mmCIF file of C-alpha atoms and ligand atoms in Angstrom:
data_model
loop_
_atom_site.group_PDB
_atom_site.id
_atom_site.type_symbol
_atom_site.label_atom_id
_atom_site.label_comp_id
_atom_site.label_asym_id
_atom_site.label_seq_id
_atom_site.Cartn_x
_atom_site.Cartn_y
_atom_site.Cartn_z
ATOM 1 C CA MET A 19 -50.359 -14.626 61.367
ATOM 2 C CA ALA A 20 -54.300 -15.316 60.824
ATOM 3 C CA THR A 21 -56.896 -13.826 58.489
ATOM 4 C CA ARG A 22 -60.696 -15.424 58.751
ATOM 5 C CA GLN A 23 -62.573 -14.769 55.551
ATOM 6 C CA GLY A 24 -66.240 -14.171 55.768
ATOM 7 C CA VAL A 25 -68.862 -13.464 53.902
ATOM 8 C CA ASP A 26 -68.516 -9.420 52.763
ATOM 9 C CA ALA A 27 -65.415 -8.787 55.643
ATOM 10 C CA ASN A 28 -61.748 -10.683 56.257
ATOM 11 C CA TRP A 29 -60.304 -9.667 59.757
ATOM 12 C CA ASP A 30 -56.581 -10.229 59.803
ATOM 13 C CA HIS A 31 -56.947 -11.519 63.947
ATOM 14 C CA GLY A 32 -53.653 -12.029 64.745
ATOM 15 C CA ALA A 33 -50.951 -10.745 64.487
ATOM 16 C CA PRO A 34 -51.857 -6.938 62.876
ATOM 17 C CA CYS A 35 -48.188 -6.613 61.725
ATOM 18 C CA PHE A 36 -43.941 -7.663 62.637
ATOM 19 C CA ILE A 37 -40.864 -5.995 63.014
ATOM 20 C CA ALA A 38 -37.466 -6.793 61.711
ATOM 21 C CA ARG A 39 -34.253 -6.219 63.657
ATOM 22 C CA ASP A 40 -32.366 -9.630 62.921
ATOM 23 C CA SER A 41 -30.523 -9.270 59.847
ATOM 24 C CA GLY A 42 -31.200 -13.053 58.466
ATOM 25 C CA PHE A 43 -34.973 -11.836 59.170
ATOM 26 C CA LYS A 44 -33.826 -8.399 56.870
ATOM 27 C CA GLN A 45 -32.729 -9.764 54.324
ATOM 28 C CA PHE A 46 -35.014 -12.951 53.944
ATOM 29 C CA LEU A 47 -38.240 -10.023 53.701
ATOM 30 C CA GLN A 48 -36.390 -8.034 51.164
ATOM 31 C CA PRO A 49 -37.766 -10.153 47.744
ATOM 32 C CA PHE A 50 -41.917 -10.267 49.040
ATOM 33 C CA LEU A 51 -40.896 -6.757 50.499
ATOM 34 C CA ALA A 52 -39.825 -6.100 46.633
ATOM 35 C CA ASP A 53 -43.073 -7.684 44.667
ATOM 36 C CA GLN A 54 -45.276 -6.557 47.036
ATOM 37 C CA THR A 55 -46.480 -9.694 48.696
ATOM 38 C CA LEU A 56 -45.544 -7.773 52.356
ATOM 39 C CA THR A 57 -45.364 -4.227 52.725
ATOM 40 C CA GLU A 58 -44.895 -1.703 55.743
ATOM 41 C CA TRP A 59 -47.945 -0.221 57.122
ATOM 42 C CA HIS A 60 -47.970 2.985 57.678
ATOM 43 C CA PRO A 61 -52.048 3.782 61.081
ATOM 44 C CA LYS A 62 -52.599 6.982 61.680
ATOM 45 C CA MET A 63 -52.230 5.940 65.328
ATOM 46 C CA THR A 64 -54.302 7.005 67.955
ATOM 47 C CA THR A 65 -54.344 6.936 71.804
ATOM 48 C CA LEU A 66 -58.293 6.738 72.932
ATOM 49 C CA GLY A 67 -59.390 6.188 76.461
ATOM 50 C CA LEU A 68 -63.292 7.200 78.194
ATOM 51 C CA ASN A 69 -64.058 10.645 78.986
ATOM 52 C CA GLN A 70 -59.867 11.283 77.732
ATOM 53 C CA LYS A 71 -58.971 13.451 75.608
ATOM 54 C CA SER A 72 -57.639 11.202 71.801
ATOM 55 C CA TYR A 73 -53.822 11.689 71.050
ATOM 56 C CA LYS A 74 -51.500 11.247 68.323
ATOM 57 C CA ARG A 75 -48.708 8.409 68.199
ATOM 58 C CA THR A 76 -45.753 7.526 66.028
ATOM 59 C CA TRP A 77 -43.738 4.511 65.014
ATOM 60 C CA PHE A 78 -40.418 4.139 65.169
ATOM 61 C CA GLU A 79 -38.993 1.982 62.699
ATOM 62 C CA PRO A 80 -40.691 -0.286 60.263
ATOM 63 C CA HIS A 81 -44.333 -2.680 61.136
ATOM 64 C CA TYR A 82 -44.903 -4.754 57.912
ATOM 65 C CA ILE A 83 -47.924 -7.445 56.841
ATOM 66 C CA GLY A 84 -49.221 -8.931 54.652
ATOM 67 C CA GLN A 85 -51.270 -8.303 51.153
ATOM 68 C CA PRO A 86 -53.887 -8.618 50.105
ATOM 69 C CA THR A 87 -54.149 -10.468 53.100
ATOM 70 C CA MET A 88 -52.221 -11.449 56.910
ATOM 71 C CA ASN A 89 -51.217 -15.029 55.568
ATOM 72 C CA GLN A 90 -51.007 -14.698 51.858
ATOM 73 C CA TRP A 91 -47.705 -13.945 51.907
ATOM 74 C CA LEU A 92 -46.988 -17.351 54.055
ATOM 75 C CA LYS A 93 -49.567 -19.117 51.083
ATOM 76 C CA THR A 94 -47.506 -18.142 48.885
ATOM 77 C CA LEU A 95 -44.187 -19.358 50.605
ATOM 78 C CA PHE A 96 -45.379 -22.637 50.858
ATOM 79 C CA ALA A 97 -46.919 -22.620 46.993
ATOM 80 C CA ARG A 98 -43.041 -24.357 46.440
ATOM 81 C CA HIS A 99 -43.883 -27.127 48.015
ATOM 82 C CA ALA A 100 -45.760 -29.968 49.034
ATOM 83 C CA VAL A 101 -47.521 -28.975 52.190
ATOM 84 C CA GLU A 102 -50.946 -30.534 53.329
ATOM 85 C CA THR A 103 -52.989 -28.123 55.238
ATOM 86 C CA GLN A 104 -56.128 -29.184 57.409
ATOM 87 C CA SER A 105 -54.723 -32.314 59.302
ATOM 88 C CA GLU A 106 -54.449 -32.597 63.301
ATOM 89 C CA ILE A 107 -51.033 -34.292 63.504
ATOM 90 C CA GLN A 108 -52.319 -36.636 66.998
ATOM 91 C CA SER A 109 -48.852 -38.423 67.769
ATOM 92 C CA ILE A 110 -45.850 -40.197 66.087
ATOM 93 C CA TYR A 111 -45.088 -43.046 65.411
ATOM 94 C CA GLY A 112 -41.685 -44.943 64.419
ATOM 95 C CA GLU A 113 -37.711 -44.737 64.470
ATOM 96 C CA PRO A 114 -35.436 -42.716 63.170
ATOM 97 C CA GLY A 115 -35.270 -43.009 59.024
ATOM 98 C CA LYS A 116 -38.778 -43.952 59.463
ATOM 99 C CA TRP A 117 -41.549 -41.819 61.369
ATOM 100 C CA TYR A 118 -44.961 -41.429 61.356
ATOM 101 C CA LEU A 119 -47.284 -38.579 61.820
ATOM 102 C CA ALA A 120 -50.522 -40.257 62.555
ATOM 103 C CA SER A 121 -53.953 -37.662 62.131
ATOM 104 C CA ALA A 122 -57.579 -38.496 62.927
ATOM 105 C CA GLU A 123 -57.728 -39.981 59.633
ATOM 106 C CA ARG A 124 -54.418 -42.089 58.005
ATOM 107 C CA ALA A 125 -51.314 -42.054 58.650
ATOM 108 C CA HIS A 126 -48.878 -40.091 57.179
ATOM 109 C CA GLY A 127 -44.972 -40.776 56.202
ATOM 110 C CA PRO A 128 -42.813 -42.970 56.488
ATOM 111 C CA PHE A 129 -40.442 -39.595 56.763
ATOM 112 C CA ASP A 130 -36.691 -39.446 57.448
ATOM 113 C CA TRP A 131 -37.006 -36.807 59.618
ATOM 114 C CA VAL A 132 -39.788 -35.160 61.567
ATOM 115 C CA LEU A 133 -39.592 -30.997 62.587
ATOM 116 C CA CYS A 134 -42.182 -29.791 64.793
ATOM 117 C CA SER A 135 -43.231 -26.031 64.604
ATOM 118 C CA THR A 136 -46.293 -26.133 66.852
ATOM 119 C CA PRO A 137 -46.333 -23.874 69.411
ATOM 120 C CA LEU A 138 -45.041 -25.062 72.676
ATOM 121 C CA ALA A 139 -48.042 -26.803 74.210
ATOM 122 C CA GLN A 140 -48.485 -28.972 71.309
ATOM 123 C CA THR A 141 -44.811 -30.086 70.586
ATOM 124 C CA GLN A 142 -44.399 -31.273 73.999
ATOM 125 C CA THR A 143 -47.306 -33.538 73.804
ATOM 126 C CA LEU A 144 -46.349 -34.162 70.374
ATOM 127 C CA PHE A 145 -43.232 -35.233 71.854
ATOM 128 C CA ALA A 146 -43.371 -35.836 75.226
ATOM 129 C CA ARG A 147 -41.722 -39.837 74.782
ATOM 130 C CA PHE A 148 -38.500 -38.535 73.328
ATOM 131 C CA ASN A 149 -37.267 -36.724 76.066
ATOM 132 C CA PHE A 150 -38.422 -32.836 74.844
ATOM 133 C CA ASP A 151 -37.454 -30.484 77.667
ATOM 134 C CA LEU A 152 -38.325 -27.158 77.004
ATOM 135 C CA SER A 153 -40.361 -24.817 78.358
ATOM 136 C CA ALA A 154 -41.734 -20.969 77.675
ATOM 137 C CA ARG A 155 -44.500 -19.500 79.216
ATOM 138 C CA TYR A 156 -47.731 -17.681 76.812
ATOM 139 C CA GLN A 157 -49.236 -15.240 76.805
ATOM 140 C CA PRO A 158 -53.735 -15.788 76.360
ATOM 141 C CA GLY A 159 -55.485 -13.014 74.572
ATOM 142 C CA PHE A 160 -59.319 -12.546 73.067
ATOM 143 C CA THR A 161 -59.802 -11.086 69.680
ATOM 144 C CA LEU A 162 -63.035 -8.738 68.748
ATOM 145 C CA LEU A 163 -63.967 -9.650 64.849
ATOM 146 C CA CYS A 164 -66.511 -6.426 63.947
ATOM 147 C CA GLN A 165 -67.957 -4.817 61.559
ATOM 148 C CA THR A 166 -68.739 -1.163 61.518
ATOM 149 C CA THR A 167 -69.964 1.631 59.643
ATOM 150 C CA LEU A 168 -67.979 4.242 61.075
ATOM 151 C CA ASN A 169 -65.346 6.512 59.746
ATOM 152 C CA PRO A 170 -63.327 7.345 62.419
ATOM 153 C CA SER A 171 -60.067 9.273 61.647
ATOM 154 C CA TRP A 172 -57.248 6.699 63.037
ATOM 155 C CA ASP A 173 -56.564 3.928 61.160
ATOM 156 C CA ARG A 174 -55.250 2.004 64.554
ATOM 157 C CA ALA A 175 -56.554 2.586 68.471
ATOM 158 C CA VAL A 176 -54.018 1.997 71.689
ATOM 159 C CA CYS A 177 -57.165 1.780 74.443
ATOM 160 C CA GLN A 178 -56.840 2.740 77.514
ATOM 161 C CA ASP A 179 -59.142 0.639 78.884
ATOM 162 C CA ALA A 180 -59.155 -2.755 81.526
ATOM 163 C CA VAL A 181 -60.927 -4.066 78.751
ATOM 164 C CA VAL A 182 -59.755 -3.466 75.186
ATOM 165 C CA ALA A 183 -56.530 -3.246 74.412
ATOM 166 C CA GLU A 184 -56.510 -1.873 70.723
ATOM 167 C CA LEU A 185 -58.487 -1.485 67.915
ATOM 168 C CA ILE A 186 -57.471 -2.178 64.380
ATOM 169 C CA LEU A 187 -59.246 -0.791 61.040
ATOM 170 C CA SER A 188 -59.040 -3.917 59.269
ATOM 171 C CA GLY A 189 -60.183 -3.056 56.196
ATOM 172 C CA ARG A 190 -58.288 0.685 55.939
ATOM 173 C CA ARG A 191 -55.074 -1.520 55.724
ATOM 174 C CA PRO A 192 -53.886 -1.380 51.987
ATOM 175 C CA SER A 193 -54.775 -3.834 49.395
ATOM 176 C CA ARG A 194 -58.316 -4.919 51.775
ATOM 177 C CA ARG A 195 -61.156 -5.070 49.873
ATOM 178 C CA HIS A 196 -64.105 -4.570 52.562
ATOM 179 C CA PRO A 197 -64.044 -0.864 55.179
ATOM 180 C CA SER A 198 -66.262 -2.472 57.205
ATOM 181 C CA ALA A 199 -63.988 -4.382 59.078
ATOM 182 C CA LEU A 200 -62.835 -3.356 62.648
ATOM 183 C CA VAL A 201 -60.334 -6.484 64.833
ATOM 184 C CA VAL A 202 -60.267 -5.764 68.378
ATOM 185 C CA HIS A 203 -57.469 -7.241 71.393
ATOM 186 C CA ALA A 204 -58.678 -7.263 74.966
ATOM 187 C CA GLN A 205 -56.055 -5.933 77.135
ATOM 188 C CA ASP A 206 -53.756 -8.970 78.146
ATOM 189 C CA GLN A 207 -54.092 -9.830 81.896
ATOM 190 C CA TRP A 208 -58.322 -9.322 81.333
ATOM 191 C CA ALA A 209 -58.115 -11.882 78.163
ATOM 192 C CA SER A 210 -55.024 -13.877 80.971
ATOM 193 C CA GLU A 211 -58.341 -13.740 83.847
ATOM 194 C CA HIS A 212 -61.335 -14.334 81.470
ATOM 195 C CA ILE A 213 -59.320 -17.116 79.557
ATOM 196 C CA ASP A 214 -61.608 -19.993 80.623
ATOM 197 C CA SER A 215 -64.802 -18.093 81.139
ATOM 198 C CA ASP A 216 -68.073 -18.746 79.934
ATOM 199 C CA LEU A 217 -67.018 -17.402 75.691
ATOM 200 C CA ALA A 218 -70.867 -15.775 75.303
ATOM 201 C CA GLY A 219 -69.613 -14.170 78.329
ATOM 202 C CA VAL A 220 -66.201 -12.527 77.246
ATOM 203 C CA GLU A 221 -67.774 -11.473 73.865
ATOM 204 C CA GLN A 222 -70.820 -9.736 75.486
ATOM 205 C CA THR A 223 -68.114 -8.072 77.628
ATOM 206 C CA LEU A 224 -65.535 -7.184 74.524
ATOM 207 C CA ARG A 225 -68.251 -5.842 72.088
ATOM 208 C CA GLY A 226 -70.089 -3.727 75.575
ATOM 209 C CA ALA A 227 -66.932 -2.095 76.326
ATOM 210 C CA THR A 228 -65.552 -1.845 72.056
ATOM 211 C CA GLU A 229 -69.426 0.023 71.854
ATOM 212 C CA ALA A 230 -67.944 2.560 74.807
ATOM 213 C CA LEU A 231 -65.639 3.460 73.476
ATOM 214 C CA LEU A 232 -66.524 4.334 70.184
ATOM 215 C CA SER A 233 -69.523 5.839 71.549
ATOM 216 C CA ALA A 234 -71.007 3.838 68.790
ATOM 217 C CA THR A 235 -73.025 0.041 68.157
ATOM 218 C CA LEU A 236 -71.345 -2.749 66.039
ATOM 219 C CA ASP A 237 -72.999 -3.836 62.999
ATOM 220 C CA SER A 238 -71.326 -7.736 64.385
ATOM 221 C CA ALA A 239 -68.541 -8.924 66.712
ATOM 222 C CA LYS A 240 -67.506 -13.029 66.712
ATOM 223 C CA LEU A 241 -64.779 -13.814 69.515
ATOM 224 C CA HIS A 242 -62.574 -15.977 68.615
ATOM 225 C CA ARG A 243 -60.254 -17.302 71.556
ATOM 226 C CA TRP A 244 -56.134 -17.629 71.448
ATOM 227 C CA ARG A 245 -54.296 -19.874 74.067
ATOM 228 C CA SER A 246 -51.470 -19.352 73.081
ATOM 229 C CA ALA A 247 -51.156 -15.678 71.452
ATOM 230 C CA LYS A 248 -47.771 -14.513 71.899
ATOM 231 C CA VAL A 249 -44.662 -15.775 74.286
ATOM 232 C CA ILE A 250 -44.156 -13.613 77.185
ATOM 233 C CA GLU A 251 -41.073 -16.171 78.640
ATOM 234 C CA GLN A 252 -38.763 -17.571 75.654
ATOM 235 C CA ALA A 253 -37.488 -21.329 75.881
ATOM 236 C CA ALA A 254 -33.829 -21.573 77.111
ATOM 237 C CA HIS A 255 -32.511 -22.229 73.661
ATOM 238 C CA THR A 256 -34.146 -21.029 69.742
ATOM 239 C CA HIS A 257 -34.446 -24.276 68.955
ATOM 240 C CA TRP A 258 -34.408 -28.138 69.599
ATOM 241 C CA LEU A 259 -32.812 -30.753 67.809
ATOM 242 C CA HIS A 260 -32.027 -34.367 68.599
ATOM 243 C CA PRO A 261 -29.610 -36.300 65.622
ATOM 244 C CA THR A 262 -30.237 -39.772 66.301
ATOM 245 C CA LEU A 263 -33.516 -39.435 67.189
ATOM 246 C CA GLN A 264 -34.310 -37.138 63.819
ATOM 247 C CA LEU A 265 -36.178 -35.044 65.366
ATOM 248 C CA GLY A 266 -36.341 -31.290 65.846
ATOM 249 C CA ALA A 267 -38.541 -27.990 66.450
ATOM 250 C CA CYS A 268 -38.957 -24.710 66.203
ATOM 251 C CA CYS A 269 -41.294 -22.191 66.729
ATOM 252 C CA ASP A 270 -41.839 -18.769 68.187
ATOM 253 C CA TRP A 271 -41.051 -19.640 71.541
ATOM 254 C CA GLY A 272 -37.271 -19.504 70.419
ATOM 255 C CA GLY A 273 -37.653 -15.600 71.091
ATOM 256 C CA THR A 274 -39.977 -12.874 72.252
ATOM 257 C CA ARG A 275 -40.626 -10.982 69.113
ATOM 258 C CA GLY A 276 -43.344 -12.495 67.699
ATOM 259 C CA ALA A 277 -42.555 -13.484 63.847
ATOM 260 C CA GLU A 278 -39.071 -12.853 64.209
ATOM 261 C CA SER A 279 -38.811 -15.078 66.836
ATOM 262 C CA ALA A 280 -40.028 -17.884 64.857
ATOM 263 C CA PHE A 281 -37.904 -17.319 61.459
ATOM 264 C CA VAL A 282 -34.711 -17.163 63.797
ATOM 265 C CA SER A 283 -36.385 -20.703 65.630
ATOM 266 C CA ALA A 284 -36.652 -22.042 62.366
ATOM 267 C CA LYS A 285 -33.430 -20.122 60.795
ATOM 268 C CA ALA A 286 -31.493 -21.805 64.040
ATOM 269 C CA LEU A 287 -32.567 -25.467 63.837
ATOM 270 C CA ALA A 288 -31.982 -25.626 60.263
ATOM 271 C CA THR A 289 -28.227 -24.902 60.648
ATOM 272 C CA ALA A 290 -27.779 -27.200 62.962
ATOM 273 C CA LEU A 291 -29.086 -29.802 61.016
ATOM 274 C CA VAL A 292 -26.923 -28.841 57.993
ATOM 275 C CA ASN A 293 -24.125 -28.726 60.743
ATOM 276 C CA ASN A 294 -25.143 -32.256 62.059
ATOM 277 C CA GLY A 295 -26.137 -33.756 58.697
HETATM 278 C C1 FAD B 320 -53.902 -11.648 68.575
HETATM 279 C C2 FAD B 320 -52.378 -11.694 68.689
HETATM 280 C C3 FAD B 320 -51.561 -10.835 68.956
HETATM 281 C C4 FAD B 320 -49.899 -11.026 67.601
HETATM 282 N N1 FAD B 320 -49.501 -10.137 67.266
HETATM 283 C C5 FAD B 320 -47.814 -9.678 66.920
HETATM 284 C C6 FAD B 320 -46.905 -8.971 66.726
HETATM 285 O O1 FAD B 320 -47.662 -7.336 66.821
HETATM 286 N N2 FAD B 320 -45.957 -8.812 66.197
HETATM 287 C C7 FAD B 320 -45.246 -10.188 66.021
HETATM 288 O O2 FAD B 320 -43.980 -10.167 65.894
HETATM 289 N N3 FAD B 320 -46.050 -11.638 66.728
HETATM 290 C C8 FAD B 320 -47.822 -11.036 66.885
HETATM 291 N N4 FAD B 320 -48.006 -11.922 67.313
HETATM 292 C C9 FAD B 320 -47.401 -13.430 66.930
HETATM 293 C C10 FAD B 320 -47.598 -13.956 65.964
HETATM 294 O O3 FAD B 320 -48.785 -14.218 65.300
HETATM 295 C C11 FAD B 320 -46.764 -15.735 66.455
HETATM 296 O O4 FAD B 320 -45.753 -15.518 67.223
HETATM 297 C C12 FAD B 320 -46.338 -16.066 64.942
HETATM 298 O O5 FAD B 320 -46.988 -15.968 64.375
HETATM 299 C C13 FAD B 320 -45.436 -17.804 65.676
HETATM 300 O O6 FAD B 320 -45.544 -18.586 64.147
HETATM 301 P P1 FAD B 320 -45.013 -19.725 64.931
HETATM 302 O O7 FAD B 320 -45.422 -20.220 62.655
HETATM 303 O O8 FAD B 320 -43.743 -20.514 65.011
HETATM 304 O O9 FAD B 320 -46.329 -20.247 64.800
HETATM 305 P P2 FAD B 320 -48.051 -20.136 64.322
HETATM 306 O O10 FAD B 320 -48.184 -19.017 63.471
HETATM 307 O O11 FAD B 320 -48.646 -20.780 65.829
HETATM 308 O O12 FAD B 320 -47.693 -21.895 63.992
HETATM 309 C C14 FAD B 320 -47.836 -22.734 64.391
HETATM 310 C C15 FAD B 320 -48.891 -24.124 63.179
HETATM 311 O O13 FAD B 320 -48.922 -25.040 63.531
HETATM 312 C C16 FAD B 320 -49.961 -25.672 63.704
HETATM 313 N N5 FAD B 320 -50.538 -27.174 64.311
HETATM 314 C C17 FAD B 320 -50.598 -26.922 66.228
HETATM 315 N N6 FAD B 320 -50.535 -28.150 66.608
HETATM 316 C C18 FAD B 320 -50.655 -28.460 65.653
HETATM 317 C C19 FAD B 320 -50.856 -29.965 65.043
HETATM 318 N N7 FAD B 320 -50.876 -30.812 66.337
HETATM 319 N N8 FAD B 320 -50.998 -31.028 64.333
HETATM 320 C C20 FAD B 320 -50.700 -29.663 62.760
HETATM 321 N N9 FAD B 320 -50.847 -29.095 62.817
HETATM 322 C C21 FAD B 320 -50.598 -28.070 64.017
HETATM 323 C C22 FAD B 320 -51.426 -24.918 63.833
HETATM 324 O O14 FAD B 320 -52.400 -24.817 63.459
HETATM 325 C C23 FAD B 320 -50.294 -23.186 63.523
HETATM 326 O O15 FAD B 320 -50.807 -23.117 62.097
HETATM 327 C C24 FAD B 320 -49.413 -11.755 67.684
HETATM 328 C C25 FAD B 320 -50.065 -13.060 68.078
HETATM 329 C C26 FAD B 320 -51.956 -12.921 68.786
HETATM 330 C C27 FAD B 320 -52.704 -14.572 67.617
#
């Protein structure tokens, strides 16, 4: 769940929303829905395509978003704990009960346990020498963070287009302050084919395809590349725990329902940890 802060716009450029089908996740969300850190999103939806008549779409279950930005909910959650951000862990060394995490700047620790909640590629790197044996497949993606003065009748448009998958008027979501923010997500197949292409070319093509769909010029557009956007083939287990080494791992790779899978995976790891404790 990501929000990019610009000078005069904010974009929720990662997951636009999430659903809750797991009963534990539903229960976990209740206090945040009650205090409105989370809210239901009811966008006016449409389908757009070149030379095609647009038509309205509907959703059949609640879709949630954070307020006033997608990631504010998470910031509120970890304000209660000692959390250090902006520190990329490059390796783990030490022994059970005395683990150290090494970033470029310094070593963090010692820690009794290390629980890793990074996407699979990073967990595989960090836990390579501990026989971490899970694998999963992620869909990569491209997102364009744009500004526009257009004022269409829809808030979210699913596109019938080879390049653009959907357009979201991010600034029109509840509690957002910058109405000009538009988020554009690329089609999965097109993103897979271009994930290692020249980024300036990718940005230009995505911008051109968006402008063609809108029949208008965008005020600005900046590209973001996601190497591990959404899990399309989940790991064989929801989580990984090595009680002897005192290491564990969880993340959205435990399922294919994005944010909900991240929660379900973390809860499964926590339960296993308590049962092994
Ligand atoms: C464009 C897009 C659209 C999406 N759409 C949806 C959707 O509609 N619905 C839905 O439910 N989900 C969606 N998702 C997926 C959803 O965002 C993720 O599944 C969810 O956020 C995963 O949460 P997580 O905590 O498991 O992992 P992440 O959010 O990936 O968090 C992992 C964290 O680990 C950090 N990290 C990585 N390596 C290191 C390291 N070496 N040291 C320190 N920190 C590290 C990262 O910086 C990151 O903060 C979408 C994602 C994207 C990108």
